[in-house]
Amino acid sequence: MANGAHDRGVSRQRRQSHDDHQQMTHSPIMTATCSCGGVELKAFGRPIVSSVCYCDDCQKGADKIEALPGTGAIRDPDGGTAYILYRKDRIECSKGAELLKGYKLKEVSVTNRVIATCCNSAMFMNFDKGPHWVSAYRARFRGELPPLQLRICTKFKPHGVVLPDDVPSHRGYPPGFVVKLLASRLAMLLGR
C-alpha cells in the first residue's frame, strides 16, 4: 500500500513536471538578439512589466556602454532606458553565452549591465544577488513586443525633457510596480 501511494505521488510529480514543461514550451516566446546575431536570449511566458527607467544609474550605465566602440544608443531620445522585466527562471541565453560580459558602475555595485562582446550590444541588466528578475533591454527584442506600461524614476530625467502621456509616469517606484515584482516572486516560489 505504501509503495502504491509512493508510486502515485511520483507519477503525479512527473505529470506536474511534464505539465510545467508543456506550459513553458507552449507559452509565448520572445527572442532578443545582439546587433550581429552572435548572442540570443529567449524569454518564456508573460513579462513582469515593460517599463522605461530614468534613474541616475541607468543613465550612467548607458553612458558607459554607449562609449564602447560600435555601440548604438541604449537610451530612448528622451533619456530613458526601456526594459522588459522577466523572472530569472523565464529567460535564458540560448546562443553565445560565452560572449556575454557584465559591466559595473562601481566595483561594489550589485547590478551588472551585460553586453554581447561580439558587437557591444547591451542585452540585459541583472543582479549579483537578491532580486529575482532580469531587466532585458527592450530594443533587443524582435517581433510583437508587450505594450509599454509605465515610466519610472522620472525625477532623474534630463532637464527640459517633456515626457509623452501615453503611459503613467512616476517620479520613483510606484506601489503597483512593486506589487508586480512581489507577485512575480511569490509565483516563482510557488512554481507557477
XYZ file of N, CA, C and O in Angstrom:
768
model
N 0.827 -1.201 0.000
C 0.000 0.000 0.000
C 0.865 1.256 0.000
O 0.610 2.171 -0.758
N 1.901 1.289 0.849
C 2.780 2.452 0.907
C 3.472 2.658 -0.435
O 3.623 3.771 -0.902
N 3.911 1.534 -1.067
C 4.557 1.667 -2.371
C 3.587 2.201 -3.413
O 3.961 2.993 -4.260
N 2.340 1.760 -3.368
C 1.342 2.245 -4.320
C 1.119 3.738 -4.164
O 1.033 4.481 -5.136
N 1.039 4.210 -2.917
C 0.862 5.643 -2.673
C 2.088 6.407 -3.152
O 1.975 7.481 -3.741
N 3.277 5.842 -2.892
C 4.513 6.483 -3.337
C 4.548 6.557 -4.857
O 4.888 7.589 -5.431
N 4.186 5.455 -5.529
C 4.188 5.427 -6.988
C 3.210 6.456 -7.559
O 3.516 7.129 -8.531
N 2.017 6.566 -6.925
C 1.052 7.561 -7.387
C 1.595 8.974 -7.184
O 1.419 9.840 -8.019
N 2.297 9.201 -6.050
C 2.884 10.514 -5.773
C 3.960 10.860 -6.788
O 4.018 11.975 -7.295
N 4.830 9.883 -7.107
C 5.890 10.109 -8.094
C 5.272 10.354 -9.454
O 5.675 11.254 -10.187
N 4.239 9.546 -9.793
C 3.563 9.730 -11.075
C 2.938 11.118 -11.161
O 3.012 11.790 -12.176
N 2.319 11.582 -10.064
C 1.705 12.904 -10.024
C 2.780 13.979 -10.195
O 2.591 14.945 -10.923
N 3.962 13.785 -9.540
C 5.058 14.740 -9.684
C 5.548 14.767 -11.128
O 5.835 15.828 -11.671
N 5.660 13.598 -11.763
C 6.106 13.547 -13.159
C 5.102 14.265 -14.060
O 5.491 14.994 -14.960
N 3.789 14.018 -13.818
C 2.762 14.703 -14.606
C 2.861 16.206 -14.419
O 2.779 16.968 -15.360
N 3.042 16.647 -13.150
C 3.156 18.074 -12.868
C 4.380 18.642 -13.563
O 4.313 19.698 -14.180
N 5.513 17.933 -13.479
C 6.726 18.392 -14.148
C 6.502 18.466 -15.654
O 6.901 19.424 -16.306
N 5.837 17.444 -16.215
C 5.533 17.426 -17.645
C 4.613 18.593 -18.002
O 4.817 19.295 -18.993
N 3.589 18.822 -17.144
C 2.660 19.930 -17.383
C 3.383 21.266 -17.323
O 3.133 22.158 -18.134
N 4.309 21.419 -16.343
C 5.087 22.661 -16.253
C 5.917 22.849 -17.510
O 5.993 23.947 -18.057
N 6.558 21.771 -17.975
C 7.365 21.851 -19.191
C 6.487 22.207 -20.387
O 6.844 23.064 -21.191
N 5.330 21.569 -20.491
C 4.411 21.860 -21.590
C 3.982 23.323 -21.548
O 3.919 23.987 -22.570
N 3.690 23.827 -20.321
C 3.265 25.222 -20.196
C 4.385 26.147 -20.650
O 4.140 27.117 -21.350
N 5.617 25.847 -20.246
C 6.742 26.698 -20.638
C 6.963 26.646 -22.146
O 7.219 27.654 -22.767
N 6.888 25.443 -22.735
C 7.172 25.334 -24.162
C 6.023 25.853 -25.015
O 6.236 26.188 -26.167
N 4.816 25.914 -24.457
C 3.686 26.436 -25.213
C 3.404 27.895 -24.879
O 2.512 28.499 -25.455
N 4.143 28.447 -23.942
C 3.984 29.854 -23.603
C 4.585 30.702 -24.714
O 5.460 30.235 -25.445
N 4.153 31.940 -24.798
C 4.780 32.814 -25.792
C 6.285 32.900 -25.550
O 6.731 32.967 -24.418
N 7.040 32.875 -26.621
C 8.494 33.002 -26.525
C 8.897 34.278 -27.235
O 8.526 34.512 -28.372
N 9.657 35.101 -26.532
C 10.212 36.318 -27.121
C 11.695 36.063 -27.331
O 12.338 35.422 -26.513
N 12.236 36.572 -28.420
C 13.653 36.410 -28.722
C 14.312 37.770 -28.787
O 13.792 38.697 -29.402
N 15.462 37.854 -28.134
C 16.280 39.062 -28.176
C 17.631 38.683 -28.760
O 18.172 37.628 -28.426
N 18.155 39.505 -29.641
C 19.462 39.226 -30.232
C 20.331 40.478 -30.183
O 19.829 41.596 -30.163
N 21.634 40.243 -30.190
C 22.557 41.364 -30.299
C 22.544 41.845 -31.748
O 21.953 41.207 -32.617
N 23.219 42.930 -32.026
C 23.207 43.521 -33.373
C 23.710 42.587 -34.454
O 23.185 42.556 -35.561
N 24.736 41.798 -34.143
C 25.315 40.922 -35.173
C 24.742 39.512 -35.161
O 25.058 38.718 -36.039
N 23.908 39.186 -34.181
C 23.299 37.867 -34.119
C 24.122 36.818 -33.390
O 23.726 35.664 -33.315
N 25.248 37.202 -32.798
C 26.093 36.247 -32.087
C 25.533 35.800 -30.751
O 25.895 34.746 -30.242
N 24.660 36.609 -30.161
C 24.050 36.283 -28.864
C 22.540 36.320 -29.028
O 21.994 37.208 -29.682
N 21.892 35.333 -28.419
C 20.432 35.259 -28.479
C 19.896 34.908 -27.102
O 20.417 34.021 -26.439
N 18.855 35.614 -26.704
C 18.141 35.324 -25.465
C 16.742 34.854 -25.816
O 16.154 35.330 -26.786
N 16.226 33.940 -25.032
C 14.834 33.506 -25.159
C 14.138 33.797 -23.839
O 14.650 33.484 -22.779
N 12.953 34.403 -23.922
C 12.142 34.703 -22.750
C 10.814 33.980 -22.900
O 10.209 33.996 -23.968
N 10.386 33.330 -21.830
C 9.189 32.493 -21.851
C 8.089 33.103 -20.996
O 8.349 33.636 -19.927
N 6.872 32.992 -21.469
C 5.734 33.483 -20.706
C 5.620 34.995 -20.744
O 6.342 35.680 -21.461
N 4.695 35.483 -19.947
C 4.479 36.933 -19.891
C 5.565 37.591 -19.062
O 5.998 37.063 -18.041
N 5.991 38.782 -19.466
C 6.956 39.514 -18.638
C 6.282 40.036 -17.368
O 5.055 40.105 -17.287
N 7.101 40.415 -16.413
C 6.587 41.033 -15.190
C 6.025 42.411 -15.526
O 4.915 42.755 -15.144
N 6.808 43.174 -16.271
C 6.397 44.531 -16.623
C 7.279 45.022 -17.772
O 8.397 44.551 -17.954
N 6.762 45.960 -18.521
C 7.506 46.617 -19.591
C 7.541 48.103 -19.241
O 6.495 48.746 -19.161
N 8.746 48.623 -18.998
C 8.852 49.981 -18.476
C 10.054 50.720 -19.056
O 10.911 50.122 -19.696
N 10.094 52.008 -18.797
C 11.242 52.843 -19.137
C 11.728 53.457 -17.838
O 10.937 54.007 -17.066
N 13.040 53.366 -17.589
C 13.626 53.892 -16.363
C 14.519 55.088 -16.678
O 15.275 55.069 -17.655
N 14.438 56.105 -15.824
C 15.217 57.335 -15.994
C 16.197 57.536 -14.839
O 16.789 58.609 -14.722
N 16.402 56.536 -13.997
C 17.241 56.730 -12.805
C 18.681 57.073 -13.193
O 19.133 56.825 -14.314
N 19.387 57.657 -12.237
C 20.785 58.047 -12.453
C 21.649 56.859 -12.877
O 22.501 56.987 -13.755
N 21.438 55.702 -12.229
C 22.254 54.523 -12.549
C 22.019 54.054 -13.987
O 22.971 53.685 -14.681
N 20.783 54.055 -14.428
C 20.517 53.640 -15.813
C 21.141 54.627 -16.803
O 21.660 54.223 -17.841
N 21.118 55.908 -16.462
C 21.740 56.892 -17.340
C 23.262 56.742 -17.359
O 23.891 56.776 -18.422
N 23.871 56.523 -16.180
C 25.322 56.322 -16.113
C 25.726 55.022 -16.808
O 26.746 54.972 -17.493
N 24.926 53.969 -16.615
C 25.211 52.692 -17.276
C 25.136 52.829 -18.789
O 25.977 52.295 -19.519
N 24.150 53.561 -19.263
C 24.021 53.787 -20.707
C 25.215 54.591 -21.221
O 25.757 54.277 -22.285
N 25.638 55.604 -20.461
C 26.827 56.382 -20.860
C 28.036 55.472 -21.038
O 28.764 55.579 -22.027
N 28.230 54.584 -20.075
C 29.392 53.686 -20.094
C 29.346 52.751 -21.303
O 30.337 52.567 -22.006
N 28.188 52.168 -21.553
C 28.072 51.214 -22.666
C 28.086 51.940 -24.011
O 28.721 51.484 -24.962
N 27.402 53.074 -24.100
C 27.367 53.825 -25.360
C 28.754 54.334 -25.767
O 28.993 54.624 -26.939
N 29.703 54.401 -24.813
C 31.067 54.839 -25.111
C 31.909 53.719 -25.734
O 32.997 53.974 -26.241
N 31.412 52.477 -25.710
C 32.148 51.362 -26.309
C 32.106 51.470 -27.835
O 31.127 51.947 -28.407
N 33.143 50.984 -28.512
C 33.172 51.065 -29.985
C 32.010 50.313 -30.630
O 31.693 49.197 -30.239
N 31.367 50.966 -31.581
C 30.318 50.326 -32.374
C 28.970 50.181 -31.696
O 28.040 49.627 -32.275
N 28.853 50.673 -30.475
C 27.588 50.545 -29.750
C 26.605 51.609 -30.210
O 26.967 52.768 -30.363
N 25.375 51.198 -30.415
C 24.325 52.162 -30.739
C 23.761 52.769 -29.470
O 24.203 52.472 -28.360
N 22.775 53.607 -29.625
C 22.122 54.250 -28.481
C 21.384 53.209 -27.647
O 20.749 52.296 -28.185
N 21.500 53.340 -26.362
C 20.786 52.465 -25.428
C 19.533 53.168 -24.929
O 18.501 52.561 -24.741
N 19.660 54.460 -24.746
C 18.536 55.240 -24.235
C 17.624 55.686 -25.369
O 18.054 55.857 -26.507
N 16.386 55.886 -24.999
C 15.420 56.490 -25.911
C 15.802 57.966 -26.087
O 16.558 58.507 -25.279
N 15.269 58.631 -27.099
C 15.594 60.050 -27.313
C 15.301 60.939 -26.094
O 15.939 61.963 -25.907
N 14.355 60.521 -25.227
C 14.034 61.327 -24.044
C 14.936 61.023 -22.850
O 14.738 61.539 -21.757
N 15.937 60.154 -23.029
C 16.895 59.848 -21.969
C 16.573 58.621 -21.142
O 17.367 58.212 -20.290
N 15.429 58.002 -21.356
C 15.053 56.812 -20.593
C 15.589 55.532 -21.220
O 15.894 55.490 -22.412
N 15.719 54.517 -20.402
C 16.161 53.199 -20.858
C 14.975 52.246 -20.765
O 14.434 52.029 -19.679
N 14.577 51.678 -21.895
C 13.404 50.796 -21.942
C 13.822 49.354 -21.655
O 14.778 48.843 -22.246
N 13.092 48.735 -20.736
C 13.351 47.354 -20.331
C 12.073 46.532 -20.403
O 10.973 47.059 -20.253
N 12.260 45.231 -20.564
C 11.198 44.264 -20.332
C 11.719 43.373 -19.214
O 12.775 42.758 -19.356
N 11.011 43.348 -18.089
C 11.456 42.584 -16.934
C 10.864 41.179 -16.966
O 9.645 41.017 -17.118
N 11.746 40.186 -16.812
C 11.358 38.781 -16.754
C 11.892 38.155 -15.474
O 12.967 38.530 -15.002
N 11.156 37.187 -14.956
C 11.676 36.392 -13.855
C 12.938 35.677 -14.332
O 13.025 35.305 -15.502
N 13.887 35.476 -13.433
C 15.144 34.807 -13.793
C 14.915 33.405 -14.354
O 15.698 32.943 -15.175
N 13.861 32.741 -13.904
C 13.597 31.381 -14.385
C 12.852 31.369 -15.721
O 12.519 30.308 -16.235
N 12.612 32.539 -16.289
C 11.879 32.623 -17.556
C 12.684 33.270 -18.677
O 12.135 33.640 -19.705
N 13.977 33.427 -18.461
C 14.824 33.990 -19.512
C 16.146 33.241 -19.502
O 16.653 32.875 -18.436
N 16.659 32.955 -20.698
C 17.911 32.209 -20.796
C 18.681 32.645 -22.034
O 18.101 33.157 -22.993
N 19.968 32.432 -21.980
C 20.804 32.695 -23.146
C 20.833 31.404 -23.953
O 21.320 30.380 -23.487
N 20.282 31.438 -25.155
C 20.188 30.244 -25.998
C 21.334 30.163 -27.005
O 21.503 29.145 -27.669
N 22.119 31.238 -27.108
C 23.233 31.247 -28.058
C 24.233 32.318 -27.632
O 23.851 33.442 -27.316
N 25.509 31.968 -27.617
C 26.567 32.946 -27.391
C 26.810 33.359 -25.958
O 27.356 34.437 -25.721
N 26.475 32.515 -24.982
C 26.667 32.876 -23.568
C 28.117 33.256 -23.273
O 28.380 34.140 -22.446
N 29.050 32.623 -23.951
C 30.473 32.922 -23.721
C 30.848 34.338 -24.178
O 31.908 34.856 -23.821
N 29.985 34.983 -24.940
C 30.238 36.336 -25.431
C 29.686 37.417 -24.507
O 29.879 38.607 -24.766
N 28.997 37.016 -23.456
C 28.394 37.980 -22.542
C 29.403 38.469 -21.511
O 30.179 37.686 -20.972
N 29.375 39.771 -21.244
C 30.277 40.371 -20.260
C 29.505 41.422 -19.480
O 28.797 42.242 -20.056
N 29.656 41.381 -18.153
C 28.983 42.345 -17.295
C 29.839 43.568 -17.014
O 31.071 43.472 -16.933
N 29.186 44.711 -16.908
C 29.828 45.967 -16.540
C 29.181 46.473 -15.274
O 27.957 46.466 -15.152
N 30.003 46.938 -14.341
C 29.507 47.539 -13.109
C 29.819 49.027 -13.119
O 30.849 49.441 -13.648
N 28.937 49.815 -12.519
C 29.193 51.244 -12.414
C 30.327 51.510 -11.428
O 31.160 52.381 -11.629
N 30.330 50.745 -10.340
C 31.379 50.811 -9.320
C 31.733 49.374 -8.959
O 30.921 48.462 -9.154
N 32.892 49.185 -8.403
C 33.321 47.841 -8.028
C 32.342 47.170 -7.067
O 32.135 45.963 -7.114
N 31.715 47.956 -6.202
C 30.810 47.415 -5.190
C 29.348 47.339 -5.661
O 28.475 46.927 -4.904
N 29.071 47.725 -6.883
C 27.693 47.685 -7.402
C 27.168 46.257 -7.403
O 27.906 45.316 -7.695
N 25.880 46.097 -7.097
C 25.260 44.773 -7.151
C 24.632 44.523 -8.519
O 24.225 43.410 -8.818
N 24.554 45.566 -9.343
C 23.969 45.409 -10.673
C 25.052 45.229 -11.724
O 26.155 45.759 -11.603
N 24.712 44.458 -12.735
C 25.585 44.224 -13.877
C 24.816 44.576 -15.136
O 23.725 44.060 -15.358
N 25.377 45.427 -15.950
C 24.816 45.689 -17.267
C 25.583 44.804 -18.225
O 26.796 44.933 -18.366
N 24.883 43.862 -18.828
C 25.526 42.799 -19.596
C 25.448 43.101 -21.083
O 24.375 43.387 -21.614
N 26.603 43.027 -21.740
C 26.679 43.288 -23.172
C 27.156 42.036 -23.904
O 27.758 41.144 -23.328
N 26.889 42.010 -25.197
C 27.434 40.985 -26.094
C 28.749 41.554 -26.619
O 28.752 42.577 -27.310
N 29.876 40.932 -26.274
C 31.185 41.477 -26.643
C 31.459 41.405 -28.146
O 32.330 42.110 -28.643
N 30.709 40.605 -28.873
C 30.902 40.497 -30.319
C 30.601 41.811 -31.030
O 31.228 42.138 -32.037
N 29.634 42.580 -30.520
C 29.244 43.828 -31.185
C 28.895 44.937 -30.191
O 28.380 45.977 -30.583
N 29.165 44.698 -28.907
C 28.904 45.661 -27.825
C 27.438 46.043 -27.683
O 27.117 47.169 -27.284
N 26.548 45.115 -27.998
C 25.114 45.363 -27.807
C 24.745 45.140 -26.346
O 25.088 44.111 -25.759
N 24.027 46.103 -25.761
C 23.507 45.938 -24.405
C 22.381 44.909 -24.450
O 21.445 45.046 -25.229
N 22.475 43.865 -23.613
C 21.488 42.782 -23.655
C 20.529 42.815 -22.458
O 19.335 42.710 -22.626
N 21.083 42.914 -21.246
C 20.227 42.908 -20.057
C 20.987 43.449 -18.857
O 22.206 43.627 -18.889
N 20.237 43.687 -17.793
C 20.804 44.067 -16.506
C 20.335 43.025 -15.503
O 19.154 42.662 -15.472
N 21.282 42.524 -14.701
C 20.913 41.591 -13.643
C 21.614 41.987 -12.360
O 22.276 43.017 -12.291
N 21.461 41.174 -11.342
C 21.969 41.483 -10.011
C 22.875 40.357 -9.536
O 22.632 39.187 -9.844
N 23.903 40.709 -8.762
C 24.789 39.693 -8.198
C 24.021 38.750 -7.291
O 24.222 37.553 -7.306
N 23.145 39.307 -6.471
C 22.305 38.510 -5.575
C 21.055 39.310 -5.275
O 21.000 40.507 -5.521
N 20.076 38.619 -4.767
C 18.867 39.329 -4.388
C 17.760 39.217 -5.403
O 17.208 38.140 -5.588
N 17.436 40.309 -6.081
C 16.245 40.326 -6.927
C 16.127 39.122 -7.871
O 17.118 38.610 -8.366
N 14.910 38.759 -8.100
C 14.570 37.540 -8.850
C 14.262 37.826 -10.318
O 13.753 36.968 -11.009
N 14.567 39.014 -10.781
C 14.232 39.355 -12.160
C 15.468 39.806 -12.931
O 16.490 40.155 -12.364
N 15.306 39.806 -14.251
C 16.306 40.304 -15.180
C 15.631 41.408 -15.987
O 14.516 41.228 -16.476
N 16.300 42.537 -16.109
C 15.782 43.650 -16.907
C 16.453 43.590 -18.270
O 17.611 43.976 -18.420
N 15.746 43.070 -19.259
C 16.298 42.928 -20.614
C 16.016 44.210 -21.398
O 14.925 44.784 -21.304
N 17.010 44.655 -22.150
C 16.841 45.867 -22.944
C 15.780 45.628 -24.018
O 15.911 44.738 -24.854
N 14.741 46.422 -23.975
C 13.586 46.272 -24.867
C 13.975 46.316 -26.347
O 13.438 45.581 -27.161
N 14.939 47.149 -26.689
C 15.343 47.323 -28.091
C 15.959 46.061 -28.689
O 16.036 45.938 -29.912
N 16.364 45.111 -27.882
C 17.000 43.885 -28.378
C 15.975 42.841 -28.829
O 16.321 41.887 -29.504
N 14.728 42.994 -28.426
C 13.700 42.003 -28.757
C 13.154 42.217 -30.157
O 13.096 43.328 -30.663
N 12.745 41.129 -30.759
C 12.161 41.136 -32.102
C 10.722 40.648 -32.022
O 10.340 39.934 -31.119
N 9.942 41.008 -33.008
C 8.553 40.561 -33.064
C 7.636 41.512 -32.324
O 7.969 42.671 -32.059
N 6.476 41.008 -31.985
C 5.471 41.814 -31.298
C 5.844 41.973 -29.836
O 5.888 41.002 -29.084
N 6.137 43.187 -29.442
C 6.562 43.467 -28.073
C 5.357 43.740 -27.185
O 4.344 44.273 -27.651
N 5.490 43.421 -25.889
C 4.402 43.783 -24.981
C 4.301 45.302 -24.908
O 5.305 46.005 -25.062
N 3.118 45.817 -24.709
C 2.977 47.276 -24.660
C 3.737 47.868 -23.475
O 3.854 47.237 -22.427
N 4.254 49.050 -23.673
C 4.893 49.787 -22.593
C 3.823 50.071 -21.545
O 2.697 50.458 -21.891
N 4.164 49.866 -20.255
C 3.178 50.037 -19.199
C 3.379 51.278 -18.343
O 2.414 51.842 -17.844
N 4.635 51.690 -18.126
C 4.880 52.844 -17.286
C 6.306 53.355 -17.423
O 7.171 52.669 -17.955
N 6.503 54.579 -16.938
C 7.824 55.187 -16.850
C 8.114 55.391 -15.367
O 7.241 55.860 -14.625
N 9.348 55.038 -14.949
C 9.704 55.139 -13.535
C 10.928 56.039 -13.350
O 11.696 56.262 -14.285
N 11.059 56.529 -12.134
C 12.192 57.376 -11.724
C 12.338 58.605 -12.620
O 13.454 59.038 -12.932
N 11.218 59.183 -12.977
C 11.243 60.331 -13.891
C 11.822 61.588 -13.250
O 12.160 62.535 -13.962
N 11.989 61.593 -11.931
C 12.602 62.764 -11.291
C 14.050 62.942 -11.750
O 14.617 64.011 -11.606
N 14.639 61.901 -12.352
C 16.013 61.968 -12.842
C 16.106 62.256 -14.346
O 17.201 62.308 -14.887
N 14.972 62.405 -15.005
C 15.002 62.620 -16.463
C 15.818 63.864 -16.785
O 15.931 64.775 -15.962
N 16.400 63.924 -17.966
C 17.181 65.106 -18.346
C 16.334 66.374 -18.273
O 15.144 66.363 -18.586
N 16.968 67.439 -17.847
C 16.294 68.728 -17.711
C 15.698 69.161 -19.051
O 16.338 69.053 -20.098
N 14.467 69.618 -19.011
C 13.816 70.133 -20.211
C 13.071 69.085 -21.018
O 12.352 69.429 -21.959
N 13.229 67.807 -20.681
C 12.529 66.750 -21.409
C 11.071 66.716 -20.974
O 10.759 66.701 -19.781
N 10.179 66.732 -21.943
C 8.748 66.599 -21.681
C 8.358 65.184 -22.115
O 8.543 64.801 -23.274
N 7.860 64.428 -21.166
C 7.506 63.033 -21.445
C 6.114 62.945 -22.064
O 5.212 63.695 -21.682
N 5.926 62.002 -22.986
C 4.579 61.803 -23.537
C 3.648 61.271 -22.455
O 4.096 60.729 -21.451
N 2.367 61.434 -22.661
C 1.405 60.952 -21.669
C 0.729 59.655 -22.124
O -0.397 59.370 -21.752
N 1.445 58.841 -22.903
C 0.890 57.590 -23.414
C 0.753 56.512 -22.343
O -0.093 55.637 -22.439
N 1.595 56.570 -21.313
C 1.519 55.642 -20.183
C 1.787 56.444 -18.915
O 2.358 57.539 -18.976
N 1.413 55.910 -17.742
C 1.680 56.645 -16.495
C 3.179 56.851 -16.270
O 3.991 55.981 -16.570
N 3.522 58.019 -15.754
C 4.895 58.346 -15.386
C 4.955 58.563 -13.880
O 4.055 59.187 -13.301
N 6.026 58.056 -13.268
C 6.160 58.133 -11.811
C 7.544 58.656 -11.449
O 8.545 58.220 -12.017
N 7.587 59.536 -10.465
C 8.857 60.119 -10.035
C 9.784 59.071 -9.425
O 10.996 59.201 -9.496
N 9.245 58.045 -8.822
C 10.031 56.980 -8.193
C 9.515 55.626 -8.647
O 9.203 55.420 -9.816
N 9.416 54.718 -7.661
C 8.884 53.378 -7.925
C 7.462 53.325 -7.381
O 7.261 53.309 -6.174
N 6.462 53.303 -8.242
C 5.080 53.326 -7.759
C 4.702 52.009 -7.081
O 5.261 50.956 -7.378
N 3.736 52.065 -6.164
C 3.313 50.852 -5.458
C 2.892 49.725 -6.401
O 3.213 48.560 -6.155
N 2.198 50.038 -7.492
C 1.771 48.992 -8.432
C 2.943 48.248 -9.058
O 2.878 47.038 -9.291
N 4.036 48.945 -9.324
C 5.250 48.351 -9.870
C 5.849 47.383 -8.849
O 6.200 46.245 -9.171
N 5.924 47.830 -7.595
C 6.475 46.999 -6.523
C 5.598 45.772 -6.307
O 6.104 44.661 -6.129
N 4.281 45.945 -6.362
C 3.360 44.814 -6.194
C 3.584 43.780 -7.301
O 3.601 42.575 -7.045
N 3.784 44.225 -8.544
C 4.049 43.281 -9.649
C 5.325 42.495 -9.401
O 5.378 41.292 -9.661
N 6.349 43.159 -8.899
C 7.603 42.466 -8.598
C 7.405 41.433 -7.490
O 7.874 40.297 -7.595
N 6.692 41.823 -6.432
C 6.442 40.908 -5.322
C 5.563 39.728 -5.751
O 5.822 38.580 -5.379
N 4.540 40.007 -6.544
C 3.656 38.931 -7.024
C 4.430 37.945 -7.895
O 4.211 36.728 -7.820
N 5.351 38.441 -8.698
C 6.132 37.537 -9.548
C 7.056 36.674 -8.704
O 7.287 35.508 -9.013
N 7.584 37.235 -7.613
C 8.439 36.443 -6.713
C 7.628 35.351 -6.036
O 8.080 34.209 -5.939
N 6.445 35.684 -5.586
C 5.574 34.703 -4.956
C 5.224 33.588 -5.949
O 5.300 32.405 -5.608
N 4.854 33.960 -7.160
C 4.524 32.953 -8.182
C 5.725 32.064 -8.459
O 5.590 30.851 -8.636
N 6.907 32.645 -8.462
C 8.125 31.875 -8.720
C 8.362 30.877 -7.569
O 8.680 29.717 -7.808
N 8.168 31.337 -6.323
C 8.337 30.448 -5.171
C 7.333 29.309 -5.168
O 7.638 28.198 -4.731
N 6.125 29.593 -5.660
C 5.078 28.578 -5.712
C 5.175 27.700 -6.962
O 4.352 26.803 -7.150
N 6.129 27.979 -7.820
C 6.301 27.187 -9.026
C 5.257 27.447 -10.097
O 4.947 26.583 -10.900
N 4.709 28.637 -10.117
C 3.689 28.980 -11.103
C 4.246 29.858 -12.163
O 5.126 30.579 -12.061
